[in-house]
XYZ file of C-alpha atoms in Angstrom:
736
model
C -102.676 -127.245 79.845
C -101.075 -125.106 82.851
C -102.230 -122.178 83.826
C -99.951 -119.263 83.864
C -99.565 -118.568 87.491
C -99.027 -122.461 87.805
C -96.401 -122.586 85.200
C -94.910 -119.433 86.803
C -94.781 -120.822 90.470
C -92.586 -123.880 89.036
C -90.388 -121.746 86.979
C -89.720 -119.753 89.972
C -89.120 -122.452 91.959
C -86.727 -123.892 90.106
C -84.878 -120.610 90.172
C -85.023 -120.273 93.747
C -83.727 -123.638 93.848
C -80.732 -123.225 91.510
C -79.950 -119.697 93.137
C -79.672 -121.663 96.545
C -76.806 -124.271 94.646
C -75.417 -121.274 93.863
C -74.852 -119.841 96.881
C -73.491 -123.406 98.486
C -70.785 -123.605 96.084
C -69.272 -120.475 97.310
C -68.596 -116.150 96.743
C -66.920 -116.533 93.254
C -66.637 -113.475 90.925
C -69.547 -111.721 89.899
C -70.269 -111.378 86.307
C -69.544 -107.851 84.965
C -70.311 -107.495 80.539
C -71.077 -104.103 79.432
C -74.146 -103.486 77.943
C -75.941 -100.233 76.491
C -79.023 -102.126 77.764
C -77.933 -102.390 81.513
C -77.422 -98.941 80.869
C -80.851 -97.728 80.279
C -82.090 -99.930 83.146
C -84.583 -97.945 85.374
C -85.589 -100.725 87.734
C -84.532 -100.121 91.145
C -83.483 -96.579 90.198
C -85.871 -94.435 92.029
C -86.285 -91.910 89.326
C -88.634 -90.475 87.241
C -86.158 -90.079 84.503
C -83.317 -92.237 83.022
C -79.952 -91.473 82.456
C -79.664 -92.951 78.852
C -81.733 -94.225 75.883
C -80.942 -95.370 72.413
C -84.445 -94.938 70.608
C -83.603 -92.280 68.631
C -80.224 -92.905 66.594
C -78.757 -96.133 67.753
C -76.131 -94.778 70.417
C -76.741 -95.100 74.098
C -77.005 -91.136 74.906
C -78.770 -88.926 77.755
C -81.677 -87.434 76.865
C -79.734 -84.012 77.091
C -77.221 -85.711 74.283
C -80.081 -86.458 72.426
C -81.154 -83.828 69.388
C -85.157 -84.746 69.353
C -87.812 -84.183 71.775
C -87.907 -87.336 74.231
C -89.421 -89.042 76.966
C -89.018 -92.574 79.094
C -91.346 -93.992 81.597
C -89.560 -95.136 84.202
C -90.515 -98.482 86.050
C -90.897 -96.358 89.322
C -93.416 -93.782 87.962
C -95.234 -97.133 86.652
C -94.884 -98.158 90.038
C -95.780 -94.940 91.770
C -98.815 -94.630 89.893
C -100.259 -97.901 89.645
C -100.343 -98.231 86.022
C -100.905 -101.460 84.446
C -101.831 -101.133 80.627
C -99.386 -99.029 78.227
C -102.268 -97.098 77.567
C -102.907 -96.088 80.776
C -98.949 -95.276 80.689
C -98.796 -93.303 77.619
C -101.619 -91.147 79.417
C -99.393 -89.988 81.446
C -96.714 -88.628 79.205
C -95.869 -85.734 77.280
C -97.545 -85.114 73.816
C -99.139 -88.527 73.434
C -102.820 -88.427 72.027
C -104.555 -91.643 73.289
C -107.541 -92.385 70.784
C -109.616 -95.278 69.316
C -109.609 -96.750 66.116
C -112.365 -99.059 65.687
C -112.160 -101.745 68.667
C -108.343 -101.021 69.452
C -106.403 -98.002 70.730
C -104.053 -96.225 68.715
C -101.593 -93.782 69.605
C -100.797 -90.052 68.105
C -98.242 -87.434 68.359
C -97.907 -84.298 66.684
C -100.949 -84.519 64.542
C -100.033 -88.220 63.501
C -100.388 -91.994 64.228
C -97.044 -93.591 65.984
C -97.253 -96.585 63.753
C -93.097 -97.564 65.271
C -94.420 -99.650 67.884
C -91.109 -101.776 69.205
C -89.833 -104.276 71.838
C -86.521 -103.941 72.683
C -85.993 -102.027 69.388
C -87.850 -104.470 66.858
C -90.397 -102.431 65.305
C -93.909 -104.405 65.375
C -95.846 -102.888 62.550
C -98.854 -105.595 62.780
C -101.943 -104.362 62.457
C -100.615 -100.506 62.748
C -102.986 -97.862 61.152
C -101.661 -97.389 57.717
C -99.192 -100.070 57.425
C -100.580 -103.700 57.590
C -104.378 -105.500 58.534
C -106.989 -103.459 59.354
C -107.005 -101.323 62.870
C -110.952 -101.774 63.183
C -109.968 -105.338 63.474
C -106.696 -106.181 65.492
C -107.358 -104.786 69.064
C -104.438 -105.658 70.709
C -100.158 -105.170 69.776
C -98.548 -104.997 73.328
C -97.465 -107.137 76.219
C -98.842 -106.373 79.885
C -96.721 -104.088 81.050
C -95.455 -105.888 83.834
C -92.902 -107.480 80.855
C -91.299 -104.228 80.842
C -88.747 -102.553 82.387
C -89.393 -98.956 80.655
C -90.911 -97.352 77.754
C -89.139 -94.681 75.492
C -91.047 -92.481 73.624
C -89.719 -90.638 70.697
C -91.805 -87.379 69.147
C -91.747 -86.975 65.644
C -89.992 -88.818 62.425
C -87.340 -91.259 63.509
C -85.217 -91.324 59.851
C -81.995 -93.003 61.671
C -84.269 -96.014 63.447
C -86.994 -96.696 61.736
C -88.154 -95.735 58.074
C -91.436 -95.952 55.858
C -93.545 -94.823 58.878
C -96.146 -92.298 59.586
C -93.833 -88.891 61.278
C -95.746 -89.199 64.822
C -92.597 -90.675 66.355
C -91.720 -94.028 67.883
C -92.754 -95.980 71.343
C -89.695 -98.623 72.239
C -90.776 -100.918 75.366
C -87.611 -102.563 77.165
C -88.294 -105.950 78.146
C -86.858 -106.301 81.693
C -83.636 -108.415 82.099
C -82.058 -111.031 84.568
C -80.621 -109.116 87.841
C -77.213 -110.266 89.520
C -78.821 -110.476 92.879
C -81.980 -112.418 93.679
C -85.364 -110.375 94.167
C -88.488 -112.043 94.735
C -91.543 -109.622 94.026
C -95.251 -110.381 94.211
C -97.751 -107.927 93.897
C -101.907 -107.841 93.937
C -104.357 -104.983 92.932
C -108.349 -104.812 93.178
C -110.288 -101.722 91.882
C -113.850 -101.061 92.653
C -115.402 -102.344 89.739
C -113.932 -105.946 89.793
C -110.915 -105.813 88.120
C -108.141 -108.352 90.415
C -104.984 -108.906 89.641
C -101.734 -110.832 90.669
C -98.155 -110.289 89.398
C -95.243 -112.202 90.354
C -91.369 -111.734 89.231
C -88.316 -113.511 90.623
C -84.924 -112.726 89.434
C -81.130 -113.958 89.931
C -78.010 -115.723 89.272
C -78.067 -119.184 89.100
C -75.271 -120.594 88.594
C -71.892 -118.337 89.182
C -69.388 -120.322 87.648
C -71.831 -120.610 84.917
C -72.612 -116.349 84.575
C -76.108 -118.003 84.165
C -78.953 -115.552 85.519
C -82.509 -115.652 84.985
C -85.641 -114.377 85.350
C -89.760 -114.992 85.578
C -92.568 -113.038 85.149
C -96.348 -114.484 85.260
C -99.501 -112.502 85.279
C -103.363 -113.354 86.258
C -105.943 -111.405 85.912
C -110.168 -110.863 86.049
C -110.880 -107.786 84.493
C -114.288 -106.240 85.047
C -115.248 -102.548 83.759
C -117.633 -99.842 84.653
C -119.956 -100.827 81.551
C -122.318 -103.659 82.275
C -121.174 -107.140 80.459
C -117.580 -105.906 79.484
C -115.215 -107.745 81.145
C -112.105 -110.025 80.264
C -109.306 -112.023 81.468
C -105.604 -112.137 80.931
C -102.651 -113.978 81.441
C -98.882 -114.032 80.895
C -95.929 -115.797 81.410
C -92.575 -114.731 80.456
C -88.970 -115.927 81.182
C -85.476 -114.841 80.193
C -82.050 -116.571 80.709
C -78.274 -114.999 80.186
C -75.042 -116.447 80.250
C -71.476 -115.306 80.137
C -69.378 -116.754 76.975
C -66.032 -116.076 77.628
C -65.155 -112.373 79.374
C -66.840 -110.299 76.958
C -69.570 -112.443 75.669
C -73.277 -112.603 76.398
C -75.812 -114.578 75.904
C -79.461 -113.946 76.307
C -82.718 -116.123 75.243
C -86.271 -115.602 76.164
C -89.901 -116.488 75.774
C -93.205 -115.160 76.501
C -96.918 -116.277 76.321
C -99.809 -114.150 76.584
C -103.777 -114.864 76.832
C -106.505 -112.168 76.718
C -110.299 -112.442 76.442
C -112.140 -109.333 76.128
C -115.398 -107.920 75.607
C -115.800 -105.751 71.997
C -117.325 -102.473 71.945
C -116.891 -101.223 68.507
C -119.805 -98.327 68.724
C -119.916 -97.341 72.259
C -122.848 -95.167 72.769
C -125.170 -93.028 70.378
C -126.267 -88.998 70.461
C -129.130 -87.781 69.887
C -130.517 -87.207 66.158
C -129.500 -83.498 66.910
C -126.070 -84.460 68.615
C -127.202 -83.265 71.821
C -125.894 -85.589 74.660
C -128.234 -88.188 76.279
C -126.597 -88.977 79.270
C -126.928 -91.858 79.627
C -125.524 -94.216 82.170
C -121.933 -94.537 82.460
C -122.809 -98.569 82.655
C -124.595 -98.724 79.536
C -123.340 -101.323 76.665
C -125.201 -101.715 73.689
C -123.438 -104.717 72.416
C -124.687 -108.137 72.714
C -124.056 -110.347 75.509
C -122.271 -112.580 73.662
C -119.819 -110.282 72.328
C -116.354 -111.820 72.962
C -112.756 -111.176 71.981
C -109.525 -113.663 71.838
C -106.079 -112.914 71.968
C -102.824 -114.699 71.785
C -99.174 -113.473 71.399
C -96.337 -116.032 71.912
C -92.549 -115.788 70.907
C -89.167 -116.237 71.350
C -85.906 -113.868 71.242
C -82.346 -114.194 70.733
C -79.750 -111.745 71.287
C -75.775 -112.135 71.327
C -73.563 -108.934 72.637
C -70.053 -108.878 72.452
C -66.944 -106.218 73.964
C -64.570 -106.095 71.324
C -62.670 -104.128 73.447
C -63.458 -100.657 75.833
C -64.266 -98.661 72.649
C -66.162 -101.140 70.637
C -69.396 -103.608 70.965
C -71.145 -105.369 68.485
C -74.350 -107.055 69.210
C -77.274 -109.307 67.209
C -80.839 -110.138 67.476
C -83.275 -112.295 66.741
C -86.935 -112.134 67.315
C -89.703 -114.003 66.519
C -93.770 -113.638 67.321
C -97.142 -114.583 65.946
C -100.767 -113.495 67.207
C -103.911 -114.697 66.753
C -106.969 -112.695 67.590
C -110.549 -113.434 66.876
C -113.939 -111.109 67.325
C -117.527 -111.710 67.645
C -119.919 -109.091 67.806
C -123.135 -106.826 67.648
C -123.908 -103.440 68.248
C -126.447 -100.673 68.136
C -125.734 -98.115 65.958
C -126.857 -95.322 63.740
C -126.475 -94.743 60.006
C -126.055 -91.953 57.427
C -123.930 -89.272 56.642
C -123.660 -88.072 60.674
C -124.208 -91.314 62.185
C -128.276 -91.209 62.325
C -128.228 -90.767 66.488
C -130.993 -92.009 68.526
C -134.883 -91.652 67.629
C -136.470 -89.627 70.106
C -138.408 -92.808 71.551
C -134.731 -94.170 71.778
C -134.660 -96.344 68.997
C -131.613 -97.025 67.460
C -130.469 -99.222 64.095
C -128.570 -102.583 64.602
C -125.023 -101.768 62.925
C -124.056 -105.238 62.131
C -123.348 -108.923 63.446
C -120.000 -109.339 62.949
C -117.033 -112.032 62.951
C -113.228 -111.211 62.345
C -110.185 -113.803 62.543
C -106.562 -111.836 62.515
C -102.878 -113.707 62.319
C -99.705 -112.469 62.450
C -96.624 -113.604 62.205
C -92.875 -111.643 62.453
C -89.498 -112.695 62.220
C -86.853 -109.784 62.623
C -83.186 -109.520 62.836
C -80.951 -106.828 63.669
C -77.228 -106.260 64.195
C -75.276 -103.409 65.782
C -71.916 -102.523 65.308
C -70.792 -99.460 67.464
C -67.987 -97.653 69.404
C -65.848 -94.818 69.425
C -62.388 -93.470 68.632
C -60.140 -90.410 68.712
C -59.263 -88.076 66.254
C -58.096 -84.077 66.292
C -58.124 -84.536 70.070
C -61.696 -85.461 70.699
C -63.636 -88.946 71.200
C -65.986 -89.623 68.325
C -68.615 -92.099 67.995
C -69.756 -94.314 65.575
C -72.496 -96.707 64.969
C -73.662 -99.114 62.068
C -77.013 -101.314 61.760
C -78.106 -104.099 59.215
C -82.142 -104.732 59.999
C -84.228 -107.585 58.610
C -87.999 -107.270 59.273
C -90.487 -109.959 57.758
C -94.166 -109.835 58.888
C -97.283 -111.615 57.497
C -100.870 -110.657 58.206
C -103.967 -112.813 57.164
C -107.649 -111.335 57.996
C -110.864 -113.488 57.554
C -114.246 -110.958 57.723
C -117.833 -112.551 57.796
C -121.019 -110.934 58.819
C -124.831 -111.755 58.735
C -127.490 -108.811 57.328
C -129.523 -106.779 60.220
C -132.037 -105.696 58.071
C -133.951 -102.867 59.452
C -133.576 -104.229 63.234
C -134.038 -101.650 65.189
C -134.031 -101.813 69.174
C -134.730 -99.335 72.276
C -131.257 -98.112 74.239
C -133.183 -97.959 77.412
C -134.798 -101.074 77.392
C -131.698 -102.798 75.699
C -130.833 -106.309 77.391
C -128.297 -107.839 75.310
C -129.788 -110.926 74.800
C -131.763 -109.737 71.815
C -129.404 -111.013 69.229
C -128.842 -114.440 69.471
C -125.518 -116.160 68.898
C -124.803 -116.324 65.183
C -124.429 -119.548 63.229
C -121.074 -118.586 61.288
C -121.262 -121.326 59.222
C -123.333 -120.055 56.611
C -122.556 -116.127 56.234
C -124.242 -113.496 54.632
C -120.780 -112.157 53.331
C -117.191 -113.253 53.261
C -114.001 -112.151 52.541
C -110.337 -111.995 53.605
C -106.890 -110.283 52.916
C -103.238 -111.181 53.321
C -100.259 -108.913 53.555
C -96.416 -109.935 53.236
C -94.394 -107.267 54.137
C -90.152 -107.355 53.767
C -87.776 -104.537 54.621
C -84.251 -104.410 54.411
C -82.812 -101.704 56.507
C -78.805 -100.088 56.381
C -78.213 -97.377 59.077
C -75.132 -95.841 60.065
C -73.481 -92.525 61.416
C -71.111 -90.296 63.377
C -71.272 -88.354 66.446
C -68.565 -86.171 65.837
C -67.700 -83.775 68.836
C -65.608 -81.055 67.226
C -65.278 -79.089 70.449
C -65.956 -80.339 73.945
C -69.237 -78.376 73.459
C -70.135 -78.862 70.202
C -71.071 -82.518 68.873
C -72.705 -83.228 65.525
C -74.716 -86.376 64.290
C -74.718 -86.798 60.770
C -76.456 -90.477 59.235
C -78.509 -91.759 56.813
C -80.672 -94.959 56.514
C -81.238 -96.849 53.151
C -84.540 -98.935 53.106
C -85.452 -101.647 50.827
C -89.497 -102.223 51.356
C -91.464 -104.885 49.838
C -94.855 -105.306 49.968
C -97.410 -108.069 48.444
C -101.478 -106.975 49.380
C -104.285 -108.716 48.610
C -108.021 -109.019 48.799
C -110.535 -111.554 48.258
C -114.121 -111.460 47.985
C -116.204 -114.203 48.814
C -120.018 -113.670 49.479
C -122.065 -111.134 49.498
C -125.706 -110.942 50.850
C -125.393 -114.796 50.582
C -124.252 -114.784 47.017
C -120.907 -115.418 44.976
C -119.186 -112.134 45.168
C -118.383 -110.903 41.479
C -115.843 -108.414 42.591
C -112.429 -109.495 41.240
C -109.687 -109.840 43.943
C -107.155 -107.036 44.431
C -103.650 -107.335 44.362
C -100.711 -104.818 44.820
C -97.171 -105.886 44.579
C -94.867 -103.148 45.519
C -91.262 -102.657 45.796
C -89.614 -99.309 46.936
C -86.108 -98.228 48.231
C -85.155 -94.979 49.661
C -82.061 -92.867 51.573
C -83.202 -91.129 54.780
C -80.781 -88.300 56.042
C -80.112 -87.796 59.781
C -78.749 -84.285 61.079
C -78.272 -83.602 65.259
C -76.233 -80.646 66.256
C -76.066 -80.047 70.020
C -74.164 -77.279 71.562
C -73.223 -77.282 75.428
C -73.834 -73.653 76.978
C -72.581 -75.247 80.268
C -72.439 -78.133 81.967
C -75.899 -78.500 82.627
C -77.855 -76.485 79.426
C -77.529 -77.549 75.862
C -79.282 -76.248 72.736
C -80.065 -78.781 69.910
C -81.467 -78.515 66.171
C -82.019 -81.698 64.138
C -83.228 -82.693 60.892
C -84.940 -85.527 59.547
C -86.504 -86.827 55.868
C -89.784 -88.766 55.646
C -90.980 -91.664 53.663
C -93.651 -93.846 53.731
C -94.922 -96.046 50.522
C -98.484 -94.716 49.511
C -100.836 -97.586 48.709
C -103.671 -95.250 47.670
C -105.004 -95.517 44.096
C -104.977 -92.083 42.416
C -107.241 -90.945 39.740
C -104.970 -92.675 36.773
C -105.853 -96.478 38.322
C -102.178 -96.318 39.991
C -100.756 -95.600 43.212
C -99.709 -92.291 44.315
C -96.238 -91.163 44.661
C -94.704 -92.165 47.710
C -95.326 -89.680 50.813
C -92.311 -87.449 51.563
C -91.720 -84.813 53.888
C -88.935 -83.269 56.684
C -89.032 -82.868 60.748
C -87.147 -79.653 61.667
C -86.677 -79.566 65.141
C -84.923 -76.978 67.675
C -84.622 -76.753 71.533
C -83.306 -76.622 75.015
C -81.847 -78.842 77.007
C -81.315 -79.315 80.679
C -79.430 -81.340 83.099
C -78.755 -81.271 87.118
C -78.221 -83.663 90.003
C -76.219 -85.693 88.143
C -78.467 -86.530 85.404
C -81.314 -87.368 87.856
C -83.594 -83.858 86.893
C -84.035 -83.566 82.889
C -85.951 -80.613 80.814
C -86.386 -79.606 77.666
C -88.377 -77.410 75.427
C -88.490 -78.385 71.804
C -89.866 -76.475 68.621
C -90.848 -78.303 65.879
C -92.038 -78.586 62.391
C -93.052 -81.568 60.329
C -94.280 -80.983 55.974
C -95.537 -84.204 54.561
C -96.275 -84.324 51.001
C -97.901 -86.499 48.629
C -100.432 -87.490 51.853
C -103.737 -89.069 50.415
C -106.850 -87.508 50.674
C -110.087 -88.869 49.207
C -111.075 -86.897 46.125
C -114.751 -87.445 46.660
C -114.538 -88.787 42.905
C -114.646 -92.097 41.731
C -112.634 -93.808 39.020
C -114.584 -94.931 35.614
C -112.968 -98.213 35.121
C -116.029 -100.031 36.723
C -114.653 -100.404 39.973
C -116.276 -97.693 41.301
C -113.724 -96.663 44.028
C -113.044 -93.670 44.692
C -109.665 -92.209 43.779
C -107.114 -89.983 46.234
C -105.143 -87.219 45.306
C -102.265 -85.823 46.842
C -101.762 -83.095 49.777
C -99.316 -81.575 51.942
C -99.924 -81.679 55.569
C -98.095 -78.965 57.940
C -97.828 -79.441 61.572
C -96.013 -77.082 64.033
C -95.903 -76.773 67.795
C -94.021 -77.145 71.347
C -93.260 -79.900 73.739
C -91.964 -79.147 77.047
C -90.912 -81.196 80.201
C -89.474 -81.947 83.227
C -88.839 -85.064 85.254
C -86.760 -86.912 88.107
C -85.786 -86.291 90.904
C -85.555 -83.015 92.959
C -84.760 -84.498 96.131
C -84.330 -88.041 97.435
C -87.731 -87.728 98.675
C -89.576 -85.411 96.216
C -90.164 -87.095 92.311
C -91.620 -84.971 89.718
C -93.124 -85.282 85.942
C -94.371 -82.077 84.009
C -95.099 -82.640 80.268
C -96.696 -79.960 78.158
C -97.756 -79.849 74.351
C -99.176 -77.328 71.672
C -99.571 -78.616 68.307
C -101.734 -77.150 65.248
C -102.187 -78.959 62.148
C -103.422 -77.932 58.784
C -104.240 -79.254 55.133
C -102.423 -76.708 52.695
C -104.824 -77.305 49.936
C -108.618 -77.570 49.398
C -109.602 -81.015 47.624
C -112.849 -82.448 47.904
C -114.838 -81.854 51.012
C -111.405 -80.689 52.919
C -111.230 -76.630 53.384
C -107.396 -75.097 52.785
C -106.375 -74.475 56.813
C -108.958 -76.754 58.189
C -107.286 -79.587 60.685
C -106.438 -82.649 59.035
C -106.585 -84.344 62.586
C -109.183 -82.882 64.779
C -108.787 -85.133 67.910
C -105.436 -84.562 68.468
C -105.957 -81.613 71.438
C -104.017 -78.178 70.686
C -102.933 -77.830 74.481
C -102.251 -80.879 76.276
C -100.737 -80.909 79.813
C -99.490 -83.803 82.155
C -98.887 -83.523 85.466
C -97.359 -85.801 88.363
C -95.669 -85.632 91.538
C -94.939 -87.605 94.597
C -93.498 -86.997 98.322
C -92.166 -89.404 100.950
C -92.843 -87.198 104.487
C -90.466 -86.761 106.367
C -89.435 -87.486 109.948
C -91.444 -90.149 112.024
C -94.037 -90.144 108.557
C -91.268 -91.446 106.563
C -92.970 -94.675 105.532
C -95.950 -92.805 103.575
C -95.543 -91.440 100.700
C -98.195 -89.198 98.841
C -98.646 -88.636 95.017
C -100.987 -86.226 93.257
C -101.422 -85.942 89.055
C -103.167 -84.093 86.936
C -104.042 -84.266 82.954
C -105.800 -81.643 81.002
C -106.635 -80.933 77.641
C -108.676 -78.454 75.357
C -111.546 -79.159 73.400
C -111.449 -81.674 70.005
C -113.479 -82.767 67.178
C -114.041 -85.711 65.105
C -114.112 -85.900 61.341
C -117.762 -85.249 61.690
C -117.437 -82.306 63.405
C -118.716 -83.756 66.615
C -117.563 -81.320 69.553
C -115.489 -82.832 72.319
C -115.480 -80.200 75.296
C -111.905 -80.028 77.043
C -111.667 -81.572 80.770
C -108.958 -82.200 83.052
C -108.087 -85.229 85.325
C -107.049 -85.350 89.043
C -105.418 -88.743 90.428
C -104.005 -89.188 93.708
C -101.698 -91.752 95.457
C -101.193 -92.855 98.656
C -98.271 -95.457 99.550
C -97.588 -97.080 103.562
C -94.631 -99.051 103.688
C -94.863 -100.795 107.206
C -91.472 -102.716 106.377
C -88.836 -102.542 103.911
C -90.680 -105.431 102.061
C -94.060 -104.550 102.226
C -95.818 -101.414 100.824
C -99.611 -101.237 100.698
C -101.353 -98.318 98.427
C -104.404 -96.892 97.585
C -104.748 -95.094 94.091
C -107.736 -92.900 92.919
C -108.557 -91.904 89.626
C -110.954 -89.507 88.600
C -110.542 -87.953 91.850
C -113.554 -85.184 90.885
C -115.688 -88.246 89.100
C -115.010 -85.956 85.869
C -117.891 -86.950 83.269
C -116.268 -86.992 79.822
C -115.960 -88.604 76.508
C -112.603 -90.296 75.098
C -110.965 -88.574 72.041
C -112.518 -90.414 68.885
C -111.153 -89.507 65.407
C -114.927 -90.811 63.534
C -117.050 -89.959 66.609
C -120.562 -89.389 65.062
C -124.235 -88.793 66.252
C -125.025 -92.385 66.013
C -121.477 -94.038 67.078
C -118.027 -93.320 68.861
C -118.992 -91.995 71.707
C -116.964 -93.601 74.512
C -116.991 -92.789 78.304
C -113.809 -91.991 80.162
C -113.732 -94.482 83.008
C -115.468 -92.897 86.043
C -113.806 -92.526 89.718
C -111.817 -95.933 90.721
C -110.557 -96.320 93.690
C -107.514 -99.357 93.462
C -106.006 -101.068 96.444
C -102.619 -102.425 95.882
C -100.398 -104.476 97.752
C -96.413 -105.164 97.160
C -94.188 -107.572 98.714
C -90.262 -107.590 97.378
C -87.517 -109.556 99.234
C -84.109 -109.136 98.277
C-alpha cells in the first residue's frame, strides 16, 4: 500500500501535467457557474470574517443578515495562528467550551453539548454524546484541518437545518474545492515537543474545454506531545474534481482517506486523597506504554448544482463515510465517590485493562431548492430542503479484571503491566445502533420594506432508532443479563422565526425563535422511556457591518428553556434489573455573546469574542439542588482575542500577531474546582519573497500551568494538564 504522501505526489504530478496540456490548447472561456458555496469561500480572501454563510438557515446570508449568533473561522485565521486541529481552532472562537469526555474531545456552547457536527452541511452524529455510540469509546469525528476552507459555528439551536439534538449549536466544516487558477502550496511545521508535519495542496484547471478542475491535499504527520510515551501519527489524502455540464450545471466528485494513530490517556492525573494538587511533572503519563488507539476514516461525496435561471438554483448531495476506531489501554485511577486520589505513599489503583472496537458508517442525501421572487415591489427569498440520513454504529468492549493491584505514581514506568491476550477476556459486551432520519424544511425570507426582513420556516423530522445492548461475559462467565433493545420512531415539526431590522446601511437589530426537540431514550420510573426533550431558544441582538463587509460585529442576548431533560433520580427500578431510573427536569440557560472580526485596514486583522453564560436546574431531584448549575465545566466568562499586523514601509515583509484566551473558574460534577486562567500566544511571520513565508509561533507564552475543563474531574482521575509553552516553526511555500 502506498503511503499517503506518495499518493499525493503522484496525484499532484498528474494534475500539473493536465494543467500544462490545458495551457497548450489555448486560452478558452473560464468556467463561471454561480454557487452558494463559492460565495462562502474564505481562501485567499485575507480576512478574519466572511461575506456569507448558510449553516443557520439554509439560505446564503451575510453574518449581518443572519438572525442568530454565528462565527466563521476563516482560512486566514487558521494560517495566521498556525492551527492544525479543529479542537485548537474552536478554542479560539466565541463561546465554545472545548472539553474532555473520556478519551475524546467534545464541544459545548451555552451550557449544552454541540452534537451537530457537519461537513459541507451534512450532519455526522457518529459518536456524538447523547446521540449514538459511547463518547468514551469513539475518540474521533472530524478530519484533519488541512481538508477545510473554513469552519462555521452557530450558537444555540438550529431548528431549520437540524433537529433532534442538544441546543448548544452546530459546527460546519466546509471542505476545500478546486480553483480556476493553478496554485501549489506546501508547508512544514515542527514544534519543541517533536511534532513534525508536512502538507501539500495542489489545485487548478485540468481541462478548460471540458470545464474540468481538480484539487489534491495530502498530509503526513508524526505527533509527539509533552507527555512521556504519548505520541502518534496522521496521514491524509483528499481529492476532488468538478466539471461544468452545460452552461448552468456543475458536478463535483470527491473522496478522502485518513489514518491516525495515537496514545489513549483516559484518566489523566490524580490529585491527593484530600483533593490537593500533587503538582506532578507535566510529562507524567500513568498509562501503559503499550496503550494505542487507531482511527480510520474514508468516504466519498457527490454534488450536482444547477442554475435554473438567474434567480433559482437547485443542488443535490450524496455523502458516504466509514469509520473504524480501536483502543487498547490500561491506566491508573482512583475509585470511590470522589475518585479516591493518590495515597500519601503515592499509590494509586489500576483502573482497568480495556479494549474497544468501534465502527460506523453513514449514507446521507440532501437536496435543496432556493431562489428569489418579486412581490409587492420587493424581492423575497424561498428555500426547500429534503434530507435523508442513515447511520449505523457497532461497539464491542472487552476488559480484564485488575483485582486490588496498586502502583506508585512517582516510580511508574508504564511497563509494569504486560500487554493482554484478548482471546480470553474477563468481560465482554457489545452494542449496535441503527439511526435513520428524514427531514423536510422550508422557509421564506420576506422583505416587507427595504429595512425589515422576516424569516419564517419549519422543519419536519421523522426519526427512527434501533439500539441494542448485548451482554456476553462477566467475570469470565456467561453474563446472565438479558439483551436490551430499544426500537423507537418519532416525528416532529420544529418552527423557526427570525426578524431583522436595518437601522441604517451598517447596523441592524434582530430577534429569533426556534423550538428544541430531542428524543429521550432514558428509562422512566414506569420502565418506559421519558417523553421527548422539548424547549425553545430565544435570542435578540445587534449586528454591525462596515468596510463593505470586511468588518463584522454582533451582540446577542439569549435564553434557552429545555424541559424533559433526563436526570438520575438516584433510585432503582423494582423490576429486577436494578437500573437507576430518570426523572424529567427543566433546564434554563441565558447569557450574552459578543464578537467583532475582520479587517481594520488592509494590514491589520483582528478577532475578539466574549461570552457570558449562566445555567441552572429549576427543581430538586435526587442529589440535584434547585438553582444549581447543570454544567459546571462551562466557564461563566470566556474571552478570546487575536490580532495580526503587517508592519509598514521597509518592514512590510514582517507580520506580528498576538492572542489571548481567558476564562473564569469552573468545577466538575464532583465539585473539583478549576481556577480561571489566561493564556497568551504570539506569532511572527517573515515573507522574504512573494512565494515564501517563515513563521515562529509561541503558544502559552507565559508557560501557564493549568488543568483543562473536565465534567467528571475527580480526586483520582480526569485531571489533564493544558499544554505548556510550545514553540512552533513553520515554512510555507506557495506558487500561483
